[in-house]
GROMACS .gro file of C-alpha atoms in nm:
model
  448
    1MET     CA    1  -0.003   0.003  -0.003
    2SER     CA    2   0.142   0.343  -0.103
    3CYS     CA    3   0.179   0.588   0.192
    4LEU     CA    4   0.045   0.925   0.096
    5ARG     CA    5   0.262   1.242   0.194
    6VAL     CA    6   0.075   1.479   0.439
    7MET     CA    7   0.089   1.852   0.322
    8VAL     CA    8   0.264   2.073   0.566
    9VAL     CA    9   0.225   2.438   0.509
   10HIS     CA   10   0.344   2.616   0.823
   11ARG     CA   11   0.100   2.913   0.893
   12ALA     CA   12   0.272   3.215   1.081
   13SER     CA   13  -0.058   3.280   1.272
   14ARG     CA   14  -0.026   2.939   1.440
   15MET     CA   15   0.331   2.994   1.546
   16MET     CA   16   0.521   3.092   1.871
   17LEU     CA   17   0.729   3.349   1.697
   18GLY     CA   18   0.966   3.593   1.878
   19ASN     CA   19   0.948   3.763   2.207
   20PRO     CA   20   0.879   4.127   2.168
   21GLN     CA   21   0.922   4.178   2.562
   22SER     CA   22   1.263   4.042   2.540
   23SER     CA   23   1.508   4.280   2.703
   24SER     CA   24   1.812   4.073   2.747
   25LYS     CA   25   2.136   4.255   2.838
   26THR     CA   26   2.414   4.048   2.694
   27LYS     CA   27   2.733   4.086   2.478
   28SER     CA   28   2.649   3.761   2.301
   29LEU     CA   29   2.484   3.835   1.967
   30SER     CA   30   2.354   3.476   1.939
   31TYR     CA   31   2.206   3.480   2.286
   32HIS     CA   32   2.016   3.803   2.210
   33VAL     CA   33   1.900   3.668   1.880
   34MET     CA   34   1.789   3.331   2.002
   35LEU     CA   35   1.577   3.489   2.276
   36GLU     CA   36   1.432   3.770   2.061
   37LYS     CA   37   1.333   3.520   1.783
   38GLY     CA   38   1.176   3.266   2.015
   39LEU     CA   39   1.441   2.982   1.977
   40ILE     CA   40   1.504   2.950   2.349
   41HIS     CA   41   1.358   3.051   2.673
   42PRO     CA   42   1.546   3.091   3.001
   43ALA     CA   43   1.440   2.826   3.258
   44GLY     CA   44   1.705   2.902   3.534
   45ARG     CA   45   2.070   3.007   3.567
   46GLY     CA   46   2.239   2.836   3.275
   47LEU     CA   47   1.922   2.637   3.188
   48PHE     CA   48   1.714   2.699   2.868
   49SER     CA   49   1.407   2.557   2.710
   50ILE     CA   50   1.436   2.502   2.349
   51LEU     CA   51   1.123   2.652   2.187
   52PRO     CA   52   0.940   2.501   1.885
   53LEU     CA   53   0.966   2.819   1.641
   54VAL     CA   54   0.668   2.647   1.502
   55VAL     CA   55   0.371   2.494   1.677
   56PHE     CA   56   0.194   2.280   1.437
   57TYR     CA   57   0.020   1.957   1.508
   58ILE     CA   58  -0.063   1.694   1.241
   59SER     CA   59  -0.073   1.321   1.231
   60GLY     CA   60  -0.005   1.291   1.604
   61LYS     CA   61   0.344   1.463   1.583
   62PHE     CA   62   0.458   1.816   1.665
   63PHE     CA   63   0.699   1.971   1.418
   64GLY     CA   64   0.919   2.165   1.660
   65GLN     CA   65   1.267   2.260   1.747
   66ARG     CA   66   1.329   2.278   1.371
   67VAL     CA   67   1.688   2.399   1.368
   68ILE     CA   68   1.799   2.156   1.634
   69ASP     CA   69   1.607   1.867   1.466
   70LYS     CA   70   1.754   1.956   1.118
   71LEU     CA   71   2.106   1.973   1.266
   72VAL     CA   72   2.082   1.626   1.469
   73ARG     CA   73   1.938   1.461   1.154
   74LEU     CA   74   2.219   1.585   0.906
   75ILE     CA   75   2.477   1.473   1.175
   76GLU     CA   76   2.315   1.145   1.234
   77GLU     CA   77   2.286   1.064   0.865
   78GLU     CA   78   2.645   1.134   0.814
   79LEU     CA   79   2.745   0.901   1.104
   80ASN     CA   80   2.513   0.631   0.984
   81ALA     CA   81   2.684   0.645   0.644
   82ILE     CA   82   3.027   0.561   0.784
   83GLY     CA   83   2.865   0.254   0.976
   84ALA     CA   84   2.800   0.392   1.305
   85PHE     CA   85   2.497   0.267   1.507
   86LYS     CA   86   2.267   0.481   1.715
   87MET     CA   87   2.171   0.415   2.076
   88CYS     CA   88   2.075   0.591   2.390
   89MET     CA   89   2.241   0.538   2.732
   90PRO     CA   90   2.112   0.659   3.086
   91SER     CA   91   2.210   1.014   3.191
   92LEU     CA   92   2.304   0.886   3.553
   93GLY     CA   93   2.633   0.692   3.598
   94ALA     CA   94   2.717   0.499   3.910
   95LYS     CA   95   2.996   0.614   4.135
   96GLU     CA   96   3.154   0.257   4.125
   97LEU     CA   97   3.173   0.257   3.748
   98TRP     CA   98   3.327   0.600   3.722
   99ARG     CA   99   3.586   0.506   3.984
  100ASN     CA  100   3.707   0.200   3.773
  101VAL     CA  101   3.900   0.442   3.566
  102GLY     CA  102   3.952   0.712   3.825
  103ARG     CA  103   3.735   0.980   3.688
  104TRP     CA  104   3.514   1.014   3.982
  105ASP     CA  105   3.774   1.171   4.196
  106LYS     CA  106   3.957   1.360   3.920
  107ILE     CA  107   3.646   1.555   3.790
  108GLY     CA  108   3.574   1.835   4.039
  109ALA     CA  109   3.282   2.060   4.117
  110GLU     CA  110   3.166   2.100   3.760
  111ILE     CA  111   3.000   1.746   3.767
  112PHE     CA  112   2.651   1.707   3.901
  113ARG     CA  113   2.630   1.417   4.178
  114VAL     CA  114   2.318   1.276   4.314
  115THR     CA  115   2.232   1.031   4.596
  116ASP     CA  116   1.949   0.788   4.584
  117ARG     CA  117   1.716   0.686   4.880
  118GLU     CA  118   1.958   0.404   4.951
  119GLY     CA  119   2.265   0.624   4.970
  120LYS     CA  120   2.417   0.516   4.646
  121GLU     CA  121   2.597   0.800   4.448
  122PHE     CA  122   2.555   0.870   4.099
  123CYS     CA  123   2.667   1.158   3.850
  124LEU     CA  124   2.492   1.314   3.560
  125GLN     CA  125   2.737   1.208   3.292
  126PRO     CA  126   2.904   1.469   3.080
  127THR     CA  127   3.037   1.197   2.866
  128ALA     CA  128   2.984   0.810   2.873
  129GLU     CA  129   3.327   0.644   2.820
  130GLU     CA  130   3.286   0.414   3.108
  131MET     CA  131   2.929   0.314   3.033
  132ILE     CA  132   2.983   0.225   2.669
  133THR     CA  133   3.306   0.039   2.758
  134GLN     CA  134   3.126  -0.167   3.018
  135ILE     CA  135   2.856  -0.254   2.744
  136ALA     CA  136   3.130  -0.349   2.508
  137ALA     CA  137   3.303  -0.584   2.778
  138GLN     CA  138   2.980  -0.744   2.896
  139ARG     CA  139   2.814  -0.794   2.568
  140GLY     CA  140   3.109  -0.875   2.389
  141LEU     CA  141   3.240  -0.778   2.026
  142ARG     CA  142   3.320  -1.148   1.937
  143ARG     CA  143   3.347  -1.131   1.549
  144ARG     CA  144   3.629  -0.960   1.359
  145THR     CA  145   3.375  -0.824   1.109
  146MET     CA  146   3.230  -0.605   1.401
  147PHE     CA  147   3.517  -0.374   1.395
  148PRO     CA  148   3.558  -0.101   1.366
  149PHE     CA  149   3.269  -0.075   1.608
  150MET     CA  150   3.123   0.275   1.616
  151ILE     CA  151   2.828   0.369   1.830
  152TYR     CA  152   2.669   0.716   1.894
  153GLN     CA  153   2.393   0.896   2.089
  154THR     CA  154   2.252   1.242   2.084
  155THR     CA  155   2.135   1.317   2.424
  156PRO     CA  156   2.132   1.595   2.696
  157LYS     CA  157   2.457   1.634   2.911
  158PHE     CA  158   2.505   1.831   3.215
  159ARG     CA  159   2.804   2.043   3.365
  160ASP     CA  160   2.788   2.255   3.672
  161GLU     CA  161   2.924   2.563   3.523
  162MET     CA  162   3.077   2.825   3.761
  163ASN     CA  163   2.985   3.104   3.543
  164PRO     CA  164   2.696   2.980   3.289
  165ARG     CA  165   2.652   3.272   3.033
  166PHE     CA  166   2.605   3.342   2.646
  167GLY     CA  167   2.295   3.131   2.626
  168LEU     CA  168   2.375   2.788   2.456
  169LEU     CA  169   2.734   2.869   2.422
  170ARG     CA  170   2.790   2.796   2.813
  171SER     CA  171   2.498   2.644   2.973
  172ARG     CA  172   2.444   2.389   3.240
  173GLU     CA  173   2.246   2.149   3.038
  174PHE     CA  174   2.330   2.087   2.664
  175LEU     CA  175   2.275   1.871   2.381
  176MET     CA  176   2.551   1.664   2.259
  177ASN     CA  177   2.618   1.400   1.993
  178ASP     CA  178   2.881   1.167   2.134
  179LEU     CA  179   3.042   0.883   1.956
  180TYR     CA  180   3.268   0.591   2.069
  181SER     CA  181   3.480   0.366   1.850
  182PHE     CA  182   3.648   0.032   1.934
  183ASP     CA  183   3.919  -0.137   1.735
  184ILE     CA  184   4.159  -0.437   1.788
  185SER     CA  185   4.485  -0.234   1.717
  186GLU     CA  186   4.634   0.103   1.730
  187GLU     CA  187   4.673   0.110   1.364
  188ASP     CA  188   4.314   0.031   1.294
  189ALA     CA  189   4.217   0.274   1.556
  190LEU     CA  190   4.386   0.551   1.380
  191LYS     CA  191   4.216   0.454   1.058
  192THR     CA  192   3.874   0.500   1.234
  193TYR     CA  193   3.993   0.821   1.387
  194ARG     CA  194   4.045   0.945   1.028
  195ILE     CA  195   3.725   0.832   0.903
  196VAL     CA  196   3.511   1.003   1.178
  197SER     CA  197   3.730   1.313   1.143
  198GLN     CA  198   3.655   1.326   0.783
  199ALA     CA  199   3.275   1.279   0.852
  200TYR     CA  200   3.297   1.571   1.101
  201ASN     CA  201   3.486   1.784   0.834
  202HIS     CA  202   3.209   1.700   0.581
  203ILE     CA  203   2.943   1.804   0.837
  204LEU     CA  204   3.091   2.112   0.944
  205GLN     CA  205   3.283   2.244   0.636
  206ASP     CA  206   3.101   2.104   0.332
  207THR     CA  207   2.730   2.073   0.462
  208LEU     CA  208   2.723   2.373   0.701
  209GLN     CA  209   3.010   2.566   0.509
  210PHE     CA  210   3.188   2.657   0.831
  211GLU     CA  211   3.552   2.811   0.815
  212VAL     CA  212   3.656   2.557   1.086
  213HIS     CA  213   4.021   2.527   1.230
  214VAL     CA  214   4.103   2.181   1.358
  215VAL     CA  215   4.360   2.221   1.631
  216ARG     CA  216   4.578   2.005   1.858
  217ALA     CA  217   4.448   2.014   2.217
  218ASP     CA  218   4.509   1.873   2.559
  219ASN     CA  219   4.307   1.542   2.647
  220GLY     CA  220   4.238   1.685   2.988
  221GLN     CA  221   4.026   1.467   3.232
  222ILE     CA  222   3.910   1.228   2.974
  223GLY     CA  223   4.261   1.098   2.910
  224GLY     CA  224   4.445   0.930   2.618
  225ALA     CA  225   4.713   1.030   2.387
  226VAL     CA  226   4.605   1.266   2.136
  227SER     CA  227   4.308   1.498   2.091
  228HIS     CA  228   4.173   1.762   1.841
  229GLU     CA  229   3.928   2.049   1.897
  230TYR     CA  230   3.714   2.198   1.604
  231HIS     CA  231   3.701   2.584   1.637
  232LEU     CA  232   3.493   2.842   1.456
  233PRO     CA  233   3.641   3.182   1.443
  234SER     CA  234   3.409   3.430   1.636
  235THR     CA  235   3.480   3.750   1.787
  236SER     CA  236   3.206   3.695   2.062
  237GLY     CA  237   3.380   3.337   2.153
  238GLU     CA  238   3.522   3.286   2.486
  239ASP     CA  239   3.802   3.050   2.345
  240SER     CA  240   4.101   3.123   2.131
  241ILE     CA  241   4.367   2.918   1.912
  242VAL     CA  242   4.695   2.979   1.802
  243TYR     CA  243   4.710   2.928   1.424
  244CYS     CA  244   5.023   2.922   1.215
  245GLU     CA  245   4.965   3.092   0.877
  246LYS     CA  246   5.278   2.918   0.731
  247CYS     CA  247   5.214   2.553   0.821
  248SER     CA  248   4.814   2.579   0.850
  249LYS     CA  249   4.829   2.402   1.180
  250GLY     CA  250   4.714   2.509   1.518
  251ILE     CA  251   4.692   2.460   1.893
  252ASN     CA  252   4.422   2.559   2.146
  253ALA     CA  253   4.484   2.803   2.420
  254GLU     CA  254   4.585   2.572   2.686
  255LEU     CA  255   4.858   2.426   2.489
  256ALA     CA  256   4.964   2.773   2.393
  257ARG     CA  257   5.002   2.876   2.777
  258ARG     CA  258   5.257   2.596   2.802
  259HIS     CA  259   5.455   2.758   2.535
  260GLU     CA  260   5.384   2.485   2.284
  261LYS     CA  261   5.378   2.563   1.905
  262PRO     CA  262   5.144   2.413   1.627
  263CYS     CA  263   5.489   2.261   1.475
  264SER     CA  264   5.877   2.284   1.530
  265GLU     CA  265   5.919   2.531   1.250
  266CYS     CA  266   5.671   2.792   1.390
  267THR     CA  267   5.812   3.147   1.481
  268GLU     CA  268   5.633   3.435   1.657
  269GLU     CA  269   5.604   3.615   1.315
  270CYS     CA  270   5.394   3.353   1.158
  271LEU     CA  271   5.158   3.286   1.463
  272LYS     CA  272   4.811   3.431   1.491
  273VAL     CA  273   4.572   3.433   1.789
  274ILE     CA  274   4.214   3.382   1.666
  275PRO     CA  275   3.911   3.416   1.905
  276SER     CA  276   3.687   3.136   1.857
  277VAL     CA  277   3.421   2.895   1.984
  278GLU     CA  278   3.499   2.523   2.025
  279ILE     CA  279   3.219   2.324   1.866
  280ALA     CA  280   3.350   1.962   1.858
  281HIS     CA  281   3.626   1.751   2.026
  282THR     CA  282   3.781   1.419   1.917
  283PHE     CA  283   4.009   1.198   2.145
  284GLN     CA  284   4.244   0.897   2.096
  285LEU     CA  285   4.191   0.704   2.418
  286GLY     CA  286   4.419   0.397   2.354
  287ASP     CA  287   4.326   0.114   2.590
  288LEU     CA  288   4.278   0.340   2.901
  289PHE     CA  289   3.909   0.251   2.952
  290SER     CA  290   3.913  -0.099   2.791
  291LYS     CA  291   4.180  -0.233   3.030
  292SER     CA  292   4.028  -0.109   3.334
  293LEU     CA  293   3.687  -0.233   3.231
  294GLY     CA  294   3.764  -0.566   3.067
  295ALA     CA  295   3.686  -0.470   2.706
  296ARG     CA  296   3.887  -0.738   2.523
  297TYR     CA  297   3.896  -0.905   2.175
  298GLN     CA  298   4.069  -1.238   2.181
  299ASN     CA  299   4.210  -1.152   2.520
  300VAL     CA  300   4.368  -0.815   2.393
  301ALA     CA  301   4.235  -0.473   2.533
  302MET     CA  302   4.034  -0.296   2.250
  303VAL     CA  303   4.168   0.038   2.145
  304MET     CA  304   3.918   0.320   2.184
  305ASN     CA  305   3.844   0.674   2.035
  306CYS     CA  306   3.561   0.900   2.146
  307TYR     CA  307   3.428   1.217   1.946
  308GLY     CA  308   3.174   1.494   2.045
  309LEU     CA  309   2.982   1.753   1.862
  310GLY     CA  310   2.815   2.039   2.064
  311ILE     CA  311   2.469   2.058   1.902
  312GLY     CA  312   2.357   2.393   2.077
  313ARG     CA  313   2.701   2.529   2.043
  314ILE     CA  314   2.697   2.467   1.676
  315MET     CA  315   2.355   2.660   1.634
  316ALA     CA  316   2.481   2.940   1.870
  317ALA     CA  317   2.812   2.991   1.711
  318ALA     CA  318   2.656   3.001   1.358
  319ILE     CA  319   2.430   3.265   1.454
  320ASP     CA  320   2.699   3.476   1.598
  321VAL     CA  321   2.921   3.422   1.284
  322LEU     CA  322   2.656   3.477   1.026
  323SER     CA  323   2.398   3.709   1.164
  324PRO     CA  324   2.459   4.086   1.065
  325ASP     CA  325   2.304   4.231   1.379
  326GLN     CA  326   2.103   4.166   1.697
  327ASN     CA  327   1.758   4.197   1.506
  328SER     CA  328   1.849   3.940   1.242
  329LEU     CA  329   1.887   3.557   1.250
  330ARG     CA  330   2.106   3.397   0.992
  331LEU     CA  331   2.203   3.019   0.990
  332PRO     CA  332   2.338   2.780   0.727
  333ASP     CA  333   2.095   2.699   0.455
  334ALA     CA  334   2.105   2.336   0.558
  335ILE     CA  335   1.946   2.416   0.901
  336CYS     CA  336   1.763   2.744   0.851
  337PRO     CA  337   1.405   2.734   1.008
  338PHE     CA  338   1.254   2.714   0.665
  339LYS     CA  339   1.361   2.734   0.314
  340MET     CA  340   1.089   2.948   0.138
  341ALA     CA  341   0.847   3.212   0.271
  342ILE     CA  342   0.507   3.307   0.099
  343ILE     CA  343   0.362   3.646   0.180
  344PRO     CA  344   0.002   3.692   0.060
  345PRO     CA  345  -0.194   4.018   0.030
  346ALA     CA  346  -0.276   4.217   0.310
  347ASP     CA  347  -0.634   4.269   0.438
  348SER     CA  348  -0.610   4.646   0.383
  349SER     CA  349  -0.516   4.600   0.010
  350LYS     CA  350  -0.804   4.617  -0.253
  351ILE     CA  351  -0.670   4.337  -0.453
  352ASP     CA  352  -0.878   4.077  -0.660
  353PRO     CA  353  -0.955   3.791  -0.401
  354GLU     CA  354  -0.821   3.544  -0.646
  355LEU     CA  355  -0.472   3.660  -0.587
  356ALA     CA  356  -0.512   3.556  -0.203
  357SER     CA  357  -0.649   3.218  -0.324
  358TYR     CA  358  -0.333   3.190  -0.547
  359ALA     CA  359  -0.102   3.250  -0.262
  360ILE     CA  360  -0.219   2.954  -0.046
  361SER     CA  361  -0.252   2.760  -0.359
  362LEU     CA  362   0.119   2.837  -0.432
  363ALA     CA  363   0.245   2.754  -0.084
  364GLN     CA  364   0.067   2.407  -0.106
  365GLN     CA  365   0.209   2.337  -0.463
  366LEU     CA  366   0.553   2.430  -0.334
  367ASP     CA  367   0.515   2.208  -0.018
  368SER     CA  368   0.430   1.929  -0.260
  369THR     CA  369   0.764   1.941  -0.426
  370THR     CA  370   1.070   1.718  -0.317
  371ASN     CA  371   1.301   2.005  -0.213
  372LEU     CA  372   1.036   2.225  -0.017
  373HIS     CA  373   0.813   1.946   0.168
  374ASN     CA  374   0.770   2.083   0.521
  375GLU     CA  375   0.988   2.385   0.441
  376VAL     CA  376   0.727   2.642   0.346
  377PHE     CA  377   0.638   2.931   0.580
  378TYR     CA  378   0.316   3.092   0.496
  379ASP     CA  379   0.257   3.421   0.658
  380ASP     CA  380  -0.113   3.445   0.686
  381ARG     CA  381  -0.098   3.735   0.939
  382THR     CA  382  -0.286   3.942   0.682
  383ASP     CA  383  -0.361   4.232   0.934
  384TYR     CA  384   0.022   4.323   0.898
  385SER     CA  385   0.135   4.503   0.581
  386ILE     CA  386   0.338   4.312   0.317
  387GLY     CA  387   0.644   4.532   0.414
  388LYS     CA  388   0.617   4.435   0.778
  389ARG     CA  389   0.595   4.079   0.686
  390LEU     CA  390   0.878   4.089   0.448
  391LEU     CA  391   1.097   4.220   0.733
  392LEU     CA  392   0.988   3.965   0.977
  393ALA     CA  393   1.062   3.693   0.718
  394THR     CA  394   1.395   3.842   0.645
  395GLN     CA  395   1.487   3.852   1.041
  396LEU     CA  396   1.394   3.508   1.066
  397GLY     CA  397   1.666   3.417   0.807
  398ILE     CA  398   1.431   3.244   0.554
  399PRO     CA  399   1.664   3.251   0.244
  400HIS     CA  400   1.378   3.240  -0.024
  401ILE     CA  401   1.073   3.476  -0.016
  402ALA     CA  402   0.791   3.501  -0.264
  403VAL     CA  403   0.548   3.791  -0.234
  404VAL     CA  404   0.211   3.788  -0.395
  405GLY     CA  405   0.106   4.183  -0.362
  406SER     CA  406  -0.004   4.476  -0.536
  407ARG     CA  407   0.310   4.489  -0.763
  408VAL     CA  408   0.210   4.160  -0.933
  409ALA     CA  409  -0.169   4.227  -0.931
  410ASN     CA  410  -0.183   4.401  -1.258
  411LEU     CA  411   0.001   4.119  -1.431
  412PHE     CA  412  -0.212   3.847  -1.265
  413GLY     CA  413  -0.481   3.851  -1.526
  414CYS     CA  414  -0.232   3.739  -1.792
  415ARG     CA  415  -0.031   3.476  -1.587
  416PRO     CA  416   0.057   3.422  -1.196
  417MET     CA  417   0.370   3.623  -1.080
  418VAL     CA  418   0.541   3.684  -0.788
  419GLU     CA  419   0.809   3.925  -0.620
  420TYR     CA  420   1.100   3.723  -0.546
  421PHE     CA  421   1.357   3.813  -0.270
  422THR     CA  422   1.667   3.635  -0.121
  423VAL     CA  423   1.832   3.664   0.217
  424LYS     CA  424   2.194   3.629   0.261
  425SER     CA  425   2.435   3.592   0.571
  426HIS     CA  426   2.605   3.897   0.689
  427GLN     CA  427   2.316   4.129   0.507
  428ALA     CA  428   2.025   4.277   0.719
  429ASP     CA  429   1.811   4.367   0.417
  430PRO     CA  430   1.640   4.135   0.156
  431ILE     CA  431   1.787   4.134  -0.180
  432GLU     CA  432   1.522   4.199  -0.461
  433VAL     CA  433   1.578   3.953  -0.730
  434GLY     CA  434   1.275   4.063  -0.945
  435ILE     CA  435   0.939   3.938  -1.074
  436LEU     CA  436   0.916   3.561  -1.161
  437SER     CA  437   0.649   3.367  -1.321
  438HIS     CA  438   0.490   3.072  -1.170
  439LYS     CA  439   0.707   2.854  -1.409
  440GLU     CA  440   1.026   3.057  -1.327
  441LEU     CA  441   0.978   3.010  -0.954
  442PHE     CA  442   0.928   2.631  -0.972
  443GLU     CA  443   1.231   2.598  -1.203
  444LEU     CA  444   1.438   2.793  -0.933
  445VAL     CA  445   1.290   2.548  -0.662
  446GLU     CA  446   1.472   2.240  -0.848
  447TYR     CA  447   1.804   2.384  -0.745
  448MET     CA  448   1.723   2.460  -0.375
   0.00000   0.00000   0.00000
């Protein structure tokens, strides 16, 4: 039996859009924009609710958290493509498990600890190396064909930040995609590390089109031999990297404070300090966890790597880097809230009623296309002028806008026409492309 696709045209009048009473005083552009445009709502110090951006109910599902959902989907599709499996582990980690590798006592006040009614201690896990290694040890990876074994989850994590600020850039609860890999030799583990690193580069550089710097970093409390951080240059970032323009290598600020250099040939003249936001981190762990927890293949400790992508941080950093001002939301096209906005005539305009009927019909036809299904924003708040709705769609960062208004009314008798605008990163105003016919608009849609 064939499955009919449900038409989804998102009407602005049904949405939780923006917060006109927002009066946040913050230096962080992304924090201000996310509050102003209704992406997040503060729930306490360093805690935030991720708002739907669109309230729409159909077939038993809410289509909410659009930006986060799109970002998670494209990350998980990339990880699935390299052979990783998705799972979900508990947020609570037992003290006994964490003590096996010594992390319970190493991690200080930034970890949330809880005690149950029987007096047993747990932590809200910021990462899950112990738990996934225990699973690998107890369930066993018995076949050679199972390697490299890669498994990931996308779940909330927790950190008792001393100074939570800048919204999702430094919060006490955050969404993270964490992946763990197991191999039977150091050589194989290095190959897997490169495969996942290539997937990260494809996500961040090719799909999201970020200018990412991958730099050498300290392994910190997680341990292991080698680690790399992924940084997005940003003037509002709390992090920084030292980058060599000569060898194109870099190190994080912590290594720089130890007077390390990107490479042995680097001199002060070729080094550049770049303010940034860390959005991902990868680690080569060796057998640190597998030896302690008994994860073995043919009696040899497995070799592990771990990898993490900060979902909320990626979104916030993108807004910081791409948005032109505090009134405008800009995101990569792959994760923008909607791809196309349709603006019908205003109530106050004395235009042929057929034009208004055409506008909703156009939205439905666009939704029926492969590229724009579930991506059409229909601003039916016709008590607002066309100019105001064009401004609001621009501020929401919708990259393509079609206006059905007075400028095309005189042409409508001959053939359906729309005014077409585009919205770009770093630019506050919409770019007027011109008047397009119905056919020309749909030809353009094929390339979106």
